[in-house]
PDB file of C-alpha atoms and ligand atoms in Angstrom:
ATOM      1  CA  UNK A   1      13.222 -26.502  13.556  1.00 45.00           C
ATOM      2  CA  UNK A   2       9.692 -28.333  12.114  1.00 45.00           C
ATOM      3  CA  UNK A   3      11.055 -28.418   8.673  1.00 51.00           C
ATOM      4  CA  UNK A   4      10.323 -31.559   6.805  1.00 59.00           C
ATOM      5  CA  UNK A   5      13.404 -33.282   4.967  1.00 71.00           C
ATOM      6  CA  UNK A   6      12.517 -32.946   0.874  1.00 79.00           C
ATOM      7  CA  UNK A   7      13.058 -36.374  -1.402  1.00 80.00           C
ATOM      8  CA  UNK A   8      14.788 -34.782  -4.545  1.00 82.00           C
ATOM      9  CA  UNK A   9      14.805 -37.867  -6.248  1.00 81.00           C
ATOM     10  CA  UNK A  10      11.879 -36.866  -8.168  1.00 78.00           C
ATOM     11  CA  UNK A  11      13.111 -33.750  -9.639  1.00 83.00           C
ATOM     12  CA  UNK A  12      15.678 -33.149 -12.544  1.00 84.00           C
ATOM     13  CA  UNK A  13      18.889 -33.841 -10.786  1.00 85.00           C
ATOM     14  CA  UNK A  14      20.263 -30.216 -12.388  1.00 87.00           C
ATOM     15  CA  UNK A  15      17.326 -28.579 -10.721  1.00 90.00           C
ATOM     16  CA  UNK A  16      18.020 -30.878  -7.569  1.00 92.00           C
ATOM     17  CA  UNK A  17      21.985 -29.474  -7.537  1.00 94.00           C
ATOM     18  CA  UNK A  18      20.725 -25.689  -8.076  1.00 95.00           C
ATOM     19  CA  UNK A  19      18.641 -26.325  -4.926  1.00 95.00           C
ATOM     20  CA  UNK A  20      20.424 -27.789  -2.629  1.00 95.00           C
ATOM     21  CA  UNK A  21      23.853 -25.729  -3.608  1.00 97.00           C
ATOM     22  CA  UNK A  22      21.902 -22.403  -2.404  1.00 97.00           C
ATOM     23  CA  UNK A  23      20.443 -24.146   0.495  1.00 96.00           C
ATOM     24  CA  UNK A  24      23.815 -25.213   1.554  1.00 97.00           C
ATOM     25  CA  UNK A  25      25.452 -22.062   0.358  1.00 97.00           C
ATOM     26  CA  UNK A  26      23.067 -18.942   1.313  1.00 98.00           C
ATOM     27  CA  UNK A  27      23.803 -16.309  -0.952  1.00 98.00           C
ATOM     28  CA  UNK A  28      23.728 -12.447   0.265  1.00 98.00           C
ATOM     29  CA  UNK A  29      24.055 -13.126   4.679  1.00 97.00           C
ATOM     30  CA  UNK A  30      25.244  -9.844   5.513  1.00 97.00           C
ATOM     31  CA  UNK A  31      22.639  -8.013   6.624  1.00 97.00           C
ATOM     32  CA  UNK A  32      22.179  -4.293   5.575  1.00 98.00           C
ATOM     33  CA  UNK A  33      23.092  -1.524   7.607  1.00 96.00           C
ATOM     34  CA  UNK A  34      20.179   0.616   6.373  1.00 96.00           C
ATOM     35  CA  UNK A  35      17.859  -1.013   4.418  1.00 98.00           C
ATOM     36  CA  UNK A  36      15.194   0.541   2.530  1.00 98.00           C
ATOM     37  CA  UNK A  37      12.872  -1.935   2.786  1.00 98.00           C
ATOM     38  CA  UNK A  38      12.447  -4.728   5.043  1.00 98.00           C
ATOM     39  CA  UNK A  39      10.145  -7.382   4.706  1.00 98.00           C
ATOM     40  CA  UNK A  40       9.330 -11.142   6.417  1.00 98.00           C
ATOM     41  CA  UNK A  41       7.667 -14.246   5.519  1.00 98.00           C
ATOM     42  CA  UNK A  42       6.118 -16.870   7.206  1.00 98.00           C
ATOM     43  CA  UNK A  43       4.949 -20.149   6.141  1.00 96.00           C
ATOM     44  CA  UNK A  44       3.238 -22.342   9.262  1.00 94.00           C
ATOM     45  CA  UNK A  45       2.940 -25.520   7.258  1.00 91.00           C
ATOM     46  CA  UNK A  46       6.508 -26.007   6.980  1.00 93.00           C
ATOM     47  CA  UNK A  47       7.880 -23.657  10.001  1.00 96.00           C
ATOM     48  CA  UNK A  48       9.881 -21.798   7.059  1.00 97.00           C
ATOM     49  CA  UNK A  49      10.271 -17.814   7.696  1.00 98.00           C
ATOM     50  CA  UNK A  50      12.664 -15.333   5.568  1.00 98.00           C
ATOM     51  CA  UNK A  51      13.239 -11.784   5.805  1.00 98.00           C
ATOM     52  CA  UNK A  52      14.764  -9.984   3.053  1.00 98.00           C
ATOM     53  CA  UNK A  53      16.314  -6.258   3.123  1.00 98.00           C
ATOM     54  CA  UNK A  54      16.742  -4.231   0.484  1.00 98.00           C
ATOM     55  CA  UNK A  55      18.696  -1.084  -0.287  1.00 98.00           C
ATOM     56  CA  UNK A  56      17.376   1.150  -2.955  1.00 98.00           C
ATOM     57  CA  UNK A  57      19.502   3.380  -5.361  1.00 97.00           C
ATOM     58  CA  UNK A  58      16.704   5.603  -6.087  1.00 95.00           C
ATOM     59  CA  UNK A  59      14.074   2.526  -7.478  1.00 95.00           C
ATOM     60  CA  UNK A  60      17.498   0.236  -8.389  1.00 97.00           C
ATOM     61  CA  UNK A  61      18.032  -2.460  -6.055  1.00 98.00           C
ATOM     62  CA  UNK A  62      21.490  -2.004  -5.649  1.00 98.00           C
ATOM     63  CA  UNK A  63      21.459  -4.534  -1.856  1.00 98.00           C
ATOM     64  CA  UNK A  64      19.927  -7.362  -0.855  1.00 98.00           C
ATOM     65  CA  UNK A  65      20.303  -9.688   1.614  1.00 98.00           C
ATOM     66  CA  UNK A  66      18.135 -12.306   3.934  1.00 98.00           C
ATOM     67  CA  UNK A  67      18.331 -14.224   6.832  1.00 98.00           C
ATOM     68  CA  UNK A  68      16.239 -17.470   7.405  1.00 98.00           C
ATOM     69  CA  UNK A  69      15.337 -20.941   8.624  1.00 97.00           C
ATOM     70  CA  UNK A  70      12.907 -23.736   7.220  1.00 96.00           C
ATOM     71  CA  UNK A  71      13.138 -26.207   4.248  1.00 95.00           C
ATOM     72  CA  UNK A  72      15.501 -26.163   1.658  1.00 95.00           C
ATOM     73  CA  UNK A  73      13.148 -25.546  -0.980  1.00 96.00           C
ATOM     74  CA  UNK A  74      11.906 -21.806   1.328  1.00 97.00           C
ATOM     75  CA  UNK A  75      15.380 -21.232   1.701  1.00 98.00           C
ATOM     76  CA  UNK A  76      16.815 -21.879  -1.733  1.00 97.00           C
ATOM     77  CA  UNK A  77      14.279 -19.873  -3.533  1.00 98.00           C
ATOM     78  CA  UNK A  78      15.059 -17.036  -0.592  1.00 98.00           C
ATOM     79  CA  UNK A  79      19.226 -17.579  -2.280  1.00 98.00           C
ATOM     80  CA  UNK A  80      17.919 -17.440  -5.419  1.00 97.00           C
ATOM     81  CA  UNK A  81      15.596 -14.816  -5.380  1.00 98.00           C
ATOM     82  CA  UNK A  82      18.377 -12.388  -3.832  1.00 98.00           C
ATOM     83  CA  UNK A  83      20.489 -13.476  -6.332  1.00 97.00           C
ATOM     84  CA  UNK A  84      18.583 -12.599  -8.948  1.00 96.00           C
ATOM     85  CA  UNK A  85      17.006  -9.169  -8.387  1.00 97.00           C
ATOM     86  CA  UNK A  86      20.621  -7.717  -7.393  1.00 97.00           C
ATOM     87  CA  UNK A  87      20.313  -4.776 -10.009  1.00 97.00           C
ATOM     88  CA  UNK A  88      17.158  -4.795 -11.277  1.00 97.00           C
ATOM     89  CA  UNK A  89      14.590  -2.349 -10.644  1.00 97.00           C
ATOM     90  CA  UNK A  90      11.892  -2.866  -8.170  1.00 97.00           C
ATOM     91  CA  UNK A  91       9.206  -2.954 -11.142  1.00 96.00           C
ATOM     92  CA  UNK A  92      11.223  -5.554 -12.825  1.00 95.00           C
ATOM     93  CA  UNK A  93      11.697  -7.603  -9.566  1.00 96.00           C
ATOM     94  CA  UNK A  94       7.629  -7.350  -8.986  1.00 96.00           C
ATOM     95  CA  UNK A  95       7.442  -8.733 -12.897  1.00 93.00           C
ATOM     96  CA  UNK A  96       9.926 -11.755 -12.037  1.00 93.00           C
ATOM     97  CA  UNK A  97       7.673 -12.670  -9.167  1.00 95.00           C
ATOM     98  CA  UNK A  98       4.350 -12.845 -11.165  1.00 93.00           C
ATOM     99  CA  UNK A  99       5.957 -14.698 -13.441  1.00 90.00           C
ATOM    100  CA  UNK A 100       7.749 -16.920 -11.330  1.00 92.00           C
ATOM    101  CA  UNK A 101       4.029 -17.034  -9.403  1.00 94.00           C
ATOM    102  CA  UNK A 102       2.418 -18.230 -12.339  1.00 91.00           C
ATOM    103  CA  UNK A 103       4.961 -20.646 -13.155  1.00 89.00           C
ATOM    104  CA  UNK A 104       4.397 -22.392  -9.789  1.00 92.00           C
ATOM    105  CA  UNK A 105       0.725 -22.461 -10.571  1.00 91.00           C
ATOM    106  CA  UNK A 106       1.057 -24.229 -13.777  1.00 84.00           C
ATOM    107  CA  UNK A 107      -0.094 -21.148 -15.990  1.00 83.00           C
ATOM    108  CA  UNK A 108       1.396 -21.099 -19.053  1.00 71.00           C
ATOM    109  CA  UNK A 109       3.249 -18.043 -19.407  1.00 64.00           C
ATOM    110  CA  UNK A 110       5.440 -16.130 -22.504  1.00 62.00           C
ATOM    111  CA  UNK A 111       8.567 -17.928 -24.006  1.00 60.00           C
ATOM    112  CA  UNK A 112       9.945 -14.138 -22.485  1.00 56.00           C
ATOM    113  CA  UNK A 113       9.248 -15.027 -19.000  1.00 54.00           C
ATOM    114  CA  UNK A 114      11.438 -18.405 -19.137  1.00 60.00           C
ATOM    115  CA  UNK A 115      14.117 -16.802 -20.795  1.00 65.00           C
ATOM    116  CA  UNK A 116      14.877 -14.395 -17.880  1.00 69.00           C
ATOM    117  CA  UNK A 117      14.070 -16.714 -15.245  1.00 81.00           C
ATOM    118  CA  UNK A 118      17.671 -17.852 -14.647  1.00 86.00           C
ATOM    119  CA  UNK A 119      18.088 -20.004 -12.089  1.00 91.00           C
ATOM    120  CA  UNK A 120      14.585 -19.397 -10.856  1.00 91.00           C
ATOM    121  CA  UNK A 121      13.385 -22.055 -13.588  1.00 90.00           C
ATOM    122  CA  UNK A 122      14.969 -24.882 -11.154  1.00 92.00           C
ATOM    123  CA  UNK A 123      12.566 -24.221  -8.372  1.00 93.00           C
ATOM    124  CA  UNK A 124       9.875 -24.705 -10.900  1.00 90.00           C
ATOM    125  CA  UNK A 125      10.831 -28.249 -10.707  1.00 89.00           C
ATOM    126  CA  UNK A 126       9.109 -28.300  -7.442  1.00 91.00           C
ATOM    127  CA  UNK A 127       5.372 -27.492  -8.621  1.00 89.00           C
ATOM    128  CA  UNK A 128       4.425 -31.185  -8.702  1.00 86.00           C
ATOM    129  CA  UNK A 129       4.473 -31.476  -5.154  1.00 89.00           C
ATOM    130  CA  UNK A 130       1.780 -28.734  -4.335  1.00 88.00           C
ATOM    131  CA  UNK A 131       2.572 -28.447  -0.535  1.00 88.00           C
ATOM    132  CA  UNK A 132       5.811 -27.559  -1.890  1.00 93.00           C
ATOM    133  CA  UNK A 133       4.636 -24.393  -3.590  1.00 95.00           C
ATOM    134  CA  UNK A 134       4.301 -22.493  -0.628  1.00 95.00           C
ATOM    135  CA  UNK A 135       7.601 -23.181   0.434  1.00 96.00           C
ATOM    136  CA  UNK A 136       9.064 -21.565  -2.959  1.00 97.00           C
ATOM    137  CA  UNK A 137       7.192 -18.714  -3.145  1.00 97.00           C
ATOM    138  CA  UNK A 138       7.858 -17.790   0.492  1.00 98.00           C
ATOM    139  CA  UNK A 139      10.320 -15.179  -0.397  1.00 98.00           C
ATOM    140  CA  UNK A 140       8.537 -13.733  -3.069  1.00 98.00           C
ATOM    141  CA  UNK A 141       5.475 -13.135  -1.424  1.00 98.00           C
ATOM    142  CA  UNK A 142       7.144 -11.846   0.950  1.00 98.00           C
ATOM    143  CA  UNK A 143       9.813  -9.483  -1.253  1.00 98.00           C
ATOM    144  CA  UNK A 144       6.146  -8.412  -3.498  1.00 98.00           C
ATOM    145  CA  UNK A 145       4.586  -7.420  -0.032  1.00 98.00           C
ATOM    146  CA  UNK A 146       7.523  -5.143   0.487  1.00 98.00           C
ATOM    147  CA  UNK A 147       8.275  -3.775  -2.801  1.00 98.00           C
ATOM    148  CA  UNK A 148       4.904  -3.124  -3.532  1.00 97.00           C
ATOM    149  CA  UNK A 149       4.408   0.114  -1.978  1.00 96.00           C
ATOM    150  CA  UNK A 150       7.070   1.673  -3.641  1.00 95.00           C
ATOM    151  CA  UNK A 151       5.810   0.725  -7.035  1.00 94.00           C
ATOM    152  CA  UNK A 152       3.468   3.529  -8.403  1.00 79.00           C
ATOM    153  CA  UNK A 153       2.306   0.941 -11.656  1.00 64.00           C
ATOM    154  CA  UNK A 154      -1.172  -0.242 -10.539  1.00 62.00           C
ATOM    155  CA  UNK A 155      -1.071  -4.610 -10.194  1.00 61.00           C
ATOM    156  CA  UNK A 156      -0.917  -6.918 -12.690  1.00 60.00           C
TER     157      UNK A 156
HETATM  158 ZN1   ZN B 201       9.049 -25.346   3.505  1.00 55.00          ZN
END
């Protein structure tokens, strides 16, 4: 399918098991019989793509799911990311990604953001390879294109 094999051997082997237990165990497959939003992302370099539904309870995400093919690190952070906005709002979801975005780009962010990154943190492990960093923000690109609209705060 075009995507390249990843060496984890130069990553913490904790973040290396987070990885590669999502990537071998997809969390959130079913899709949604009426999603709310649907949204897809494509990454040419690596031949990744991800689409994520979501079904709103008013702006709760109370369903997620996705369905993709590519890397392990684009499909991980996919896993991960559905994991982790499961019942949050759609404004915190947007603040997870800019964090999580900022991460990746080596900005230095608040102690706050690191706290509530979960198991996000182990795909930060990743930023030293930059080709890489496409791969793991794939989905979150791609969930911030489709939450966006329904988010009446102005960007960060
Ligand atoms: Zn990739």
């Amino acid at each position: 399918m075009g995507s390249q094999a990843f060496d984890f051997t130069d990553i913490d082997d904790l973040y290396s098991e987070i990885i590669l237990d999502h990537y071998r165990n997809p969390r959130n497959q079913s899709a949604l019989a009426e999603p709310d939003i649907e949204t897809e992302g494509i990454n040419p370099f690596c031949g990744d793509e991800v689409v994520i539904q979501i079904g709103l309870t008013g702006d709760l995400i109370a369903s997620v799911s996705f369905k993709g093919s590519g890397c392990s690190i684009s499909q991980a952070s996919a896993s991960i990311l559905t994991e982790t906005i499961k019942g949050t709002t759609l404004e915190e979801a947007e603040t997870l990604y800019f964090h999580f975005r900022d991460l990746m780009h080596g900005k230095e962010t608040s102690e706050r953001s690191t706290e509530t990154l979960g198991e996000i943190e182990a795909l930060t492990g990743v930023r030293k390879f930059p080709i890489r960093i496409k791969c793991a923000l794939l989905a979150w690109s791609a969930l911030e294109d489709g939450i966006r609209p329904h988010i009446e705060k102005p960007q960060e």
